[in-house]
Short mmCIF file of C-alpha atoms in Angstrom, two decimals:
data_model
loop_
_atom_site.label_atom_id
_atom_site.label_comp_id
_atom_site.label_asym_id
_atom_site.label_seq_id
_atom_site.Cartn_x
_atom_site.Cartn_y
_atom_site.Cartn_z
CA MET A 1 5.14 9.88 -5.02
CA LYS A 2 8.47 8.40 -3.99
CA LEU A 3 9.41 4.73 -4.39
CA THR A 4 12.46 3.13 -2.80
CA TYR A 5 13.15 -0.25 -4.41
CA ARG A 6 15.21 -3.21 -3.27
CA HIS A 7 15.44 -6.80 -4.52
CA ASN A 8 15.79 -9.79 -2.19
CA PRO A 9 16.17 -13.44 -3.26
CA LEU A 10 14.44 -15.68 -0.72
CA GLN A 11 15.57 -19.14 0.30
CA SER A 12 12.16 -20.77 0.81
CA GLN A 13 9.91 -21.42 -2.17
CA HIS A 14 6.14 -21.92 -2.43
CA SER A 15 5.47 -22.21 1.28
CA PRO A 16 2.27 -20.59 2.61
CA LEU A 17 2.39 -16.98 3.67
CA PRO A 18 1.00 -16.28 7.12
CA GLY A 19 -2.15 -14.22 7.11
CA ASN A 20 -4.82 -14.01 4.44
CA ALA A 21 -4.84 -16.44 1.56
CA ALA A 22 -5.87 -14.95 -1.78
CA PRO A 23 -6.63 -17.55 -4.44
CA GLY A 24 -7.13 -14.67 -6.87
CA LEU A 25 -3.38 -14.18 -7.09
CA ALA A 26 -3.19 -17.22 -9.33
CA ARG A 27 -5.67 -15.75 -11.83
CA THR A 28 -4.82 -13.29 -14.60
CA PRO A 29 -7.71 -10.82 -14.91
CA ALA A 30 -8.39 -8.75 -17.98
CA PRO A 31 -6.13 -5.72 -18.43
CA LEU A 32 -7.31 -2.46 -16.88
CA SER A 33 -6.38 1.03 -17.96
CA PRO A 34 -4.91 3.29 -15.25
CA LEU A 35 -8.24 5.11 -15.08
CA GLU A 36 -10.17 1.85 -14.66
CA LEU A 37 -7.73 0.67 -12.01
CA ALA A 38 -8.07 3.96 -10.12
CA GLN A 39 -11.87 3.70 -10.27
CA ARG A 40 -11.76 0.14 -8.94
CA LEU A 41 -9.44 1.03 -6.06
CA GLN A 42 -11.69 3.94 -5.07
CA THR A 43 -14.66 1.62 -4.45
CA SER A 44 -13.42 0.75 -0.95
CA LEU A 45 -11.79 2.44 2.04
CA ASP A 46 -10.89 -0.88 3.66
CA LEU A 47 -7.09 -1.11 3.63
CA GLU A 48 -6.85 -4.87 3.09
CA ARG A 49 -9.50 -4.81 0.35
CA VAL A 50 -7.75 -1.98 -1.53
CA LEU A 51 -4.46 -3.87 -1.51
CA GLU A 52 -6.10 -7.15 -2.48
CA MET A 53 -7.87 -5.49 -5.42
CA PHE A 54 -4.60 -3.94 -6.54
CA SER A 55 -2.77 -7.27 -6.41
CA GLU A 56 -5.51 -9.02 -8.39
CA SER A 57 -5.85 -6.22 -10.93
CA ILE A 58 -2.15 -6.01 -11.90
CA GLN A 59 -1.59 -9.74 -12.50
CA TRP A 60 -1.88 -9.24 -16.26
CA ALA A 61 1.04 -6.78 -16.26
CA PHE A 62 3.00 -7.98 -13.27
CA PRO A 63 2.43 -11.68 -12.46
CA HIS A 64 3.32 -12.53 -8.87
CA ASP A 65 2.73 -15.35 -6.39
CA GLY A 66 2.34 -13.32 -3.22
CA MET A 67 2.35 -9.86 -1.73
CA THR A 68 2.89 -8.38 1.74
CA TYR A 69 2.18 -4.93 3.15
CA ASP A 70 3.80 -3.48 6.27
CA HIS A 71 3.42 -0.18 8.10
CA PRO A 72 5.47 -0.59 11.30
CA ALA A 73 4.56 2.82 12.71
CA LEU A 74 0.87 1.87 12.70
CA GLY A 75 1.47 -1.78 13.60
CA LEU A 76 -0.03 -3.03 10.32
CA HIS A 77 0.90 -6.23 8.50
CA SER A 78 -1.08 -8.06 5.81
CA SER A 79 -0.12 -10.85 3.43
CA TRP A 80 -1.62 -12.62 0.46
CA GLY A 81 -0.63 -15.64 -1.62
CA ARG A 82 2.54 -17.63 -0.97
CA ILE A 83 6.24 -17.15 -0.40
CA SER A 84 8.43 -17.55 -3.49
CA ARG A 85 12.14 -17.34 -4.20
CA HIS A 86 12.41 -13.77 -5.49
CA SER A 87 10.99 -10.57 -4.03
CA CYS A 88 11.00 -6.88 -4.76
CA CYS A 89 10.20 -4.29 -2.08
CA TYR A 90 9.00 -0.71 -2.36
CA ASN A 91 8.83 1.90 0.39
CA LEU A 92 5.93 4.17 -0.53
CA VAL A 93 6.08 7.89 0.28
CA VAL A 94 3.48 10.49 -0.71
CA GLU A 95 4.09 14.18 -0.05
CA ARG A 96 6.84 13.26 2.46
CA GLU A 97 4.49 10.91 4.29
CA GLU A 98 5.50 7.26 4.54
CA ILE A 99 2.52 5.04 3.76
CA GLY A 100 4.11 1.61 4.10
CA GLU A 101 6.13 -1.03 2.31
CA LEU A 102 4.89 -3.38 -0.40
CA ARG A 103 6.73 -6.60 -1.19
CA PHE A 104 5.96 -8.77 -4.22
CA LEU A 105 7.11 -12.41 -4.49
CA ARG A 106 7.38 -14.99 -7.25
CA GLY A 107 9.45 -17.99 -8.32
CA ARG A 108 11.28 -16.40 -11.26
CA LYS A 109 13.26 -13.17 -11.28
CA PHE A 110 11.53 -9.90 -12.08
CA ARG A 111 12.49 -8.33 -15.40
CA ASP A 112 13.39 -4.65 -15.62
CA GLU A 113 10.46 -3.89 -17.93
CA GLU A 114 8.07 -5.56 -15.47
CA LEU A 115 9.42 -3.47 -12.60
CA THR A 116 8.98 -0.32 -14.68
CA GLU A 117 5.35 -1.27 -15.37
CA LEU A 118 4.78 -2.03 -11.69
CA GLU A 119 6.13 1.37 -10.65
CA ASN A 120 3.74 3.05 -13.09
CA LEU A 121 0.82 1.08 -11.67
CA MET A 122 1.78 1.91 -8.09
CA GLY A 123 1.39 5.55 -9.02
CA VAL A 124 -2.33 4.72 -9.26
CA LEU A 125 -2.33 2.90 -5.91
CA VAL A 126 -0.69 5.41 -3.59
CA TYR A 127 -3.57 7.86 -3.16
CA PRO A 128 -6.31 5.24 -2.61
CA LEU A 129 -3.87 3.56 -0.19
CA ARG A 130 -3.27 6.81 1.70
CA ASN A 131 -7.03 7.46 1.84
CA SER A 132 -7.66 4.02 3.31
CA LEU A 133 -4.93 4.62 5.92
CA LEU A 134 -6.46 7.97 6.88
CA PHE A 135 -9.88 6.33 7.15
CA ARG A 136 -8.48 3.56 9.32
CA GLN A 137 -6.76 6.07 11.61
CA ALA A 138 -9.98 8.09 11.89
CA VAL A 139 -11.95 4.97 12.85
CA ASP A 140 -9.29 4.00 15.40
CA ALA A 141 -9.32 7.52 16.88
CA ALA A 142 -13.11 7.44 17.17
CA GLN A 143 -12.84 4.20 19.13
CA THR A 144 -10.06 5.29 21.49
CA ASP A 145 -10.58 6.91 24.88
CA PRO A 146 -8.45 10.07 24.76
CA LEU A 147 -7.69 10.12 28.50
CA THR A 148 -6.40 6.56 28.93
CA GLY A 149 -5.55 5.44 25.39
CA LEU A 150 -7.70 2.32 25.81
CA GLY A 151 -10.53 1.36 23.52
CA ASN A 152 -13.76 3.16 24.34
CA ARG A 153 -17.31 1.87 24.69
CA ALA A 154 -17.86 2.07 20.93
CA ALA A 155 -14.81 -0.13 20.36
CA MET A 156 -16.08 -2.67 22.86
CA GLU A 157 -19.52 -2.72 21.26
CA ARG A 158 -17.88 -3.36 17.89
CA LEU A 159 -15.62 -6.20 19.07
CA LEU A 160 -17.90 -8.03 21.52
CA PRO A 161 -20.34 -9.41 18.90
CA ARG A 162 -17.38 -10.72 16.89
CA GLU A 163 -15.92 -12.47 19.93
CA LEU A 164 -19.29 -14.02 20.79
CA ALA A 165 -19.62 -15.24 17.19
CA SER A 166 -16.21 -16.92 17.50
CA LEU A 167 -17.35 -18.53 20.75
CA ARG A 168 -20.42 -19.97 19.02
CA ARG A 169 -18.21 -21.42 16.28
CA GLY A 170 -16.21 -23.20 18.98
CA GLN A 171 -13.00 -21.27 18.32
CA HIS A 172 -12.46 -20.21 21.94
CA GLU A 173 -14.11 -19.55 25.30
CA LEU A 174 -14.70 -15.97 26.43
CA ALA A 175 -14.90 -14.10 29.71
CA LEU A 176 -15.89 -10.48 30.34
CA LEU A 177 -14.62 -8.59 33.39
CA VAL A 178 -15.97 -5.27 34.68
CA VAL A 179 -13.41 -3.38 36.80
CA ASP A 180 -14.64 -0.42 38.85
CA VAL A 181 -12.37 1.86 40.89
CA ASP A 182 -13.67 1.98 44.47
CA HIS A 183 -14.75 5.33 46.02
CA PHE A 184 -13.93 7.23 42.85
CA LYS A 185 -16.46 9.98 43.61
CA ARG A 186 -14.65 10.61 46.89
CA ILE A 187 -11.41 11.15 44.94
CA ASN A 188 -13.03 13.77 42.71
CA ASP A 189 -14.80 15.47 45.60
CA THR A 190 -11.76 15.50 47.89
CA LEU A 191 -8.78 15.95 45.56
CA GLY A 192 -10.41 17.37 42.45
CA HIS A 193 -11.00 16.16 38.93
CA SER A 194 -7.34 16.46 37.94
CA ALA A 195 -6.55 13.83 40.58
CA GLY A 196 -9.42 11.75 39.24
CA ASP A 197 -7.92 11.92 35.75
CA ARG A 198 -4.52 10.85 37.12
CA VAL A 199 -6.18 7.87 38.81
CA LEU A 200 -7.89 6.83 35.58
CA ARG A 201 -4.68 7.08 33.55
CA ALA A 202 -2.74 5.15 36.19
CA THR A 203 -5.49 2.50 36.36
CA ALA A 204 -5.27 2.00 32.60
CA LYS A 205 -1.48 1.67 32.76
CA CYS A 206 -1.64 -0.85 35.59
CA LEU A 207 -4.35 -2.82 33.78
CA ARG A 208 -2.09 -3.14 30.74
CA GLU A 209 0.68 -4.45 32.97
CA ALA A 210 -1.67 -6.97 34.60
CA THR A 211 -3.07 -8.43 31.38
CA ARG A 212 -1.90 -10.41 28.39
CA GLU A 213 -1.30 -8.90 24.96
CA SER A 214 -4.29 -10.85 23.65
CA ASP A 215 -6.65 -9.42 26.29
CA MET A 216 -8.86 -6.55 25.11
CA LEU A 217 -9.13 -3.54 27.43
CA PHE A 218 -11.67 -0.72 27.28
CA ARG A 219 -12.71 2.26 29.33
CA TYR A 220 -16.46 1.77 29.38
CA GLY A 221 -17.22 5.09 31.05
CA GLY A 222 -16.42 7.03 34.20
CA GLU A 223 -14.30 4.84 36.47
CA GLU A 224 -15.52 1.59 34.90
CA PHE A 225 -13.23 -0.53 32.74
CA VAL A 226 -13.97 -3.70 30.79
CA MET A 227 -11.70 -6.56 29.77
CA LEU A 228 -12.55 -9.24 27.21
CA MET A 229 -10.36 -12.31 27.42
CA ARG A 230 -10.28 -15.58 25.54
CA THR A 231 -10.10 -18.44 28.03
CA ASP A 232 -9.27 -22.13 28.15
CA ASN A 233 -11.46 -22.95 31.15
CA PRO A 234 -14.06 -21.20 33.37
CA GLU A 235 -11.50 -20.50 36.10
CA ASP A 236 -9.34 -18.29 33.88
CA GLY A 237 -11.61 -15.26 34.21
CA LEU A 238 -11.74 -15.49 38.00
CA GLN A 239 -7.96 -15.90 38.23
CA ALA A 240 -7.45 -12.91 35.93
CA GLY A 241 -9.77 -10.86 38.10
CA GLU A 242 -7.80 -11.70 41.23
CA ARG A 243 -4.54 -10.87 39.48
CA ILE A 244 -5.90 -7.50 38.37
CA ARG A 245 -7.27 -6.71 41.83
CA THR A 246 -3.90 -7.44 43.43
CA VAL A 247 -1.91 -5.50 40.83
CA LEU A 248 -4.13 -2.43 41.18
CA ARG A 249 -3.94 -2.52 44.98
CA GLU A 250 -0.14 -2.74 44.89
CA CYS A 251 0.58 -0.52 41.86
CA PRO A 252 2.84 2.36 43.07
CA GLU A 253 1.79 4.70 40.27
CA LEU A 254 -1.90 4.19 41.00
CA GLN A 255 -1.48 4.64 44.75
CA ALA A 256 0.55 7.81 44.18
CA ALA A 257 -2.19 9.28 41.97
CA ALA A 258 -4.46 9.95 44.97
CA SER A 259 -2.37 10.99 47.94
CA GLY A 260 -3.56 9.69 51.28
CA MET A 261 -6.00 7.15 49.85
CA GLN A 262 -5.69 3.39 49.45
CA LEU A 263 -7.04 2.71 45.97
CA THR A 264 -8.75 -0.59 45.23
CA ALA A 265 -11.15 -2.00 42.67
CA SER A 266 -14.25 -4.17 42.65
CA ILE A 267 -14.40 -6.67 39.80
CA GLY A 268 -17.23 -8.69 38.30
CA VAL A 269 -16.58 -11.70 36.06
CA ALA A 270 -18.96 -13.43 33.66
CA GLN A 271 -18.17 -16.47 31.52
CA ALA A 272 -19.85 -16.24 28.13
CA HIS A 273 -22.42 -18.79 26.96
CA PRO A 274 -23.40 -19.54 23.35
CA LEU A 275 -26.83 -17.98 23.91
CA ASP A 276 -25.40 -14.75 25.36
CA THR A 277 -25.93 -11.46 23.59
CA PRO A 278 -23.50 -8.59 24.18
CA ALA A 279 -26.04 -7.05 26.55
CA THR A 280 -26.68 -10.18 28.62
CA LEU A 281 -22.98 -10.96 29.00
CA PHE A 282 -22.11 -7.41 30.05
CA ASP A 283 -25.08 -7.17 32.41
CA ARG A 284 -24.06 -10.36 34.25
CA ALA A 285 -20.52 -9.10 34.77
CA ASP A 286 -21.77 -5.65 35.74
CA GLN A 287 -24.17 -7.10 38.31
CA ALA A 288 -21.36 -9.24 39.74
CA MET A 289 -19.27 -6.08 40.09
CA TYR A 290 -22.08 -4.38 42.06
CA THR A 291 -22.32 -7.48 44.25
CA ALA A 292 -18.60 -7.06 44.99
CA LYS A 293 -19.26 -3.42 45.94
CA GLN A 294 -22.06 -4.39 48.29
CA ALA A 295 -19.93 -7.11 49.87
CA GLY A 296 -17.30 -4.59 50.96
CA ARG A 297 -15.34 -3.68 47.80
CA ASP A 298 -11.77 -4.70 46.88
CA ARG A 299 -12.88 -8.16 45.77
CA VAL A 300 -13.77 -10.28 42.77
CA VAL A 301 -17.20 -11.81 42.30
CA ARG A 302 -18.12 -14.30 39.58
CA SER A 303 -21.57 -14.10 38.04
CA GLU A 304 -23.96 -16.88 38.92
CA GLU A 305 -24.47 -18.89 35.76
#
């Protein structure tokens, strides 16, 4: 294990940290031996839970007001507690593998003996932390389409119930769009499957360019893509569908992927209702997409409510 330490005094004091609040940071649990701490950390493979348990468990030896964890290469950031004046940061490396940065915060300066104790305790954390990172990466890989880099059907089926639950709590509106590349079988039959793969990769790239960072994109299967988007009004989904249709039709990379063919897409849009299940919402958008196909392709059709 390798630790790189730095100390930073902060200007703001006792303001809320963005992210997850953890009231447990204010408590001082009973002391744990290194073995007991290791056993506790091994009870979960959830990254945030492992870090939260570690923060709570070391309060007796290393009192702190807040903690943050960052792994820029994986796009991970989590925070607990509150910002305080003083901080200490550690870059964690195990067997030459960087596993992120931990930052601890509190109102009074950290004493040398406390930092020594913390470094000993982090020796117990690093392997459970690495295991949770490996587990998270494995789950992400299992939910990623290898051809396009988008989420796959399994990822969509995991996220859609959560988004519908948020809709029912009144947190946001939700639309689901099904995007299907027109005449895709003709591309495979005429130009071969390598050309079909190029079309799918180019479609995914153009979809990313046509959507917001908050929109959720998936390759559902074959030439069919799905987008989940949080909306402010029922027209947002239809407008997004028209924007995507236009971008795909005019995307140079997509048009170059199948020489001699004008590539277009048919798009179905369904606005979610509180009584929708994942299946009913998807089926309405999927049926609207087939209606667009039957009406001549290269168009957007909204599901009848």
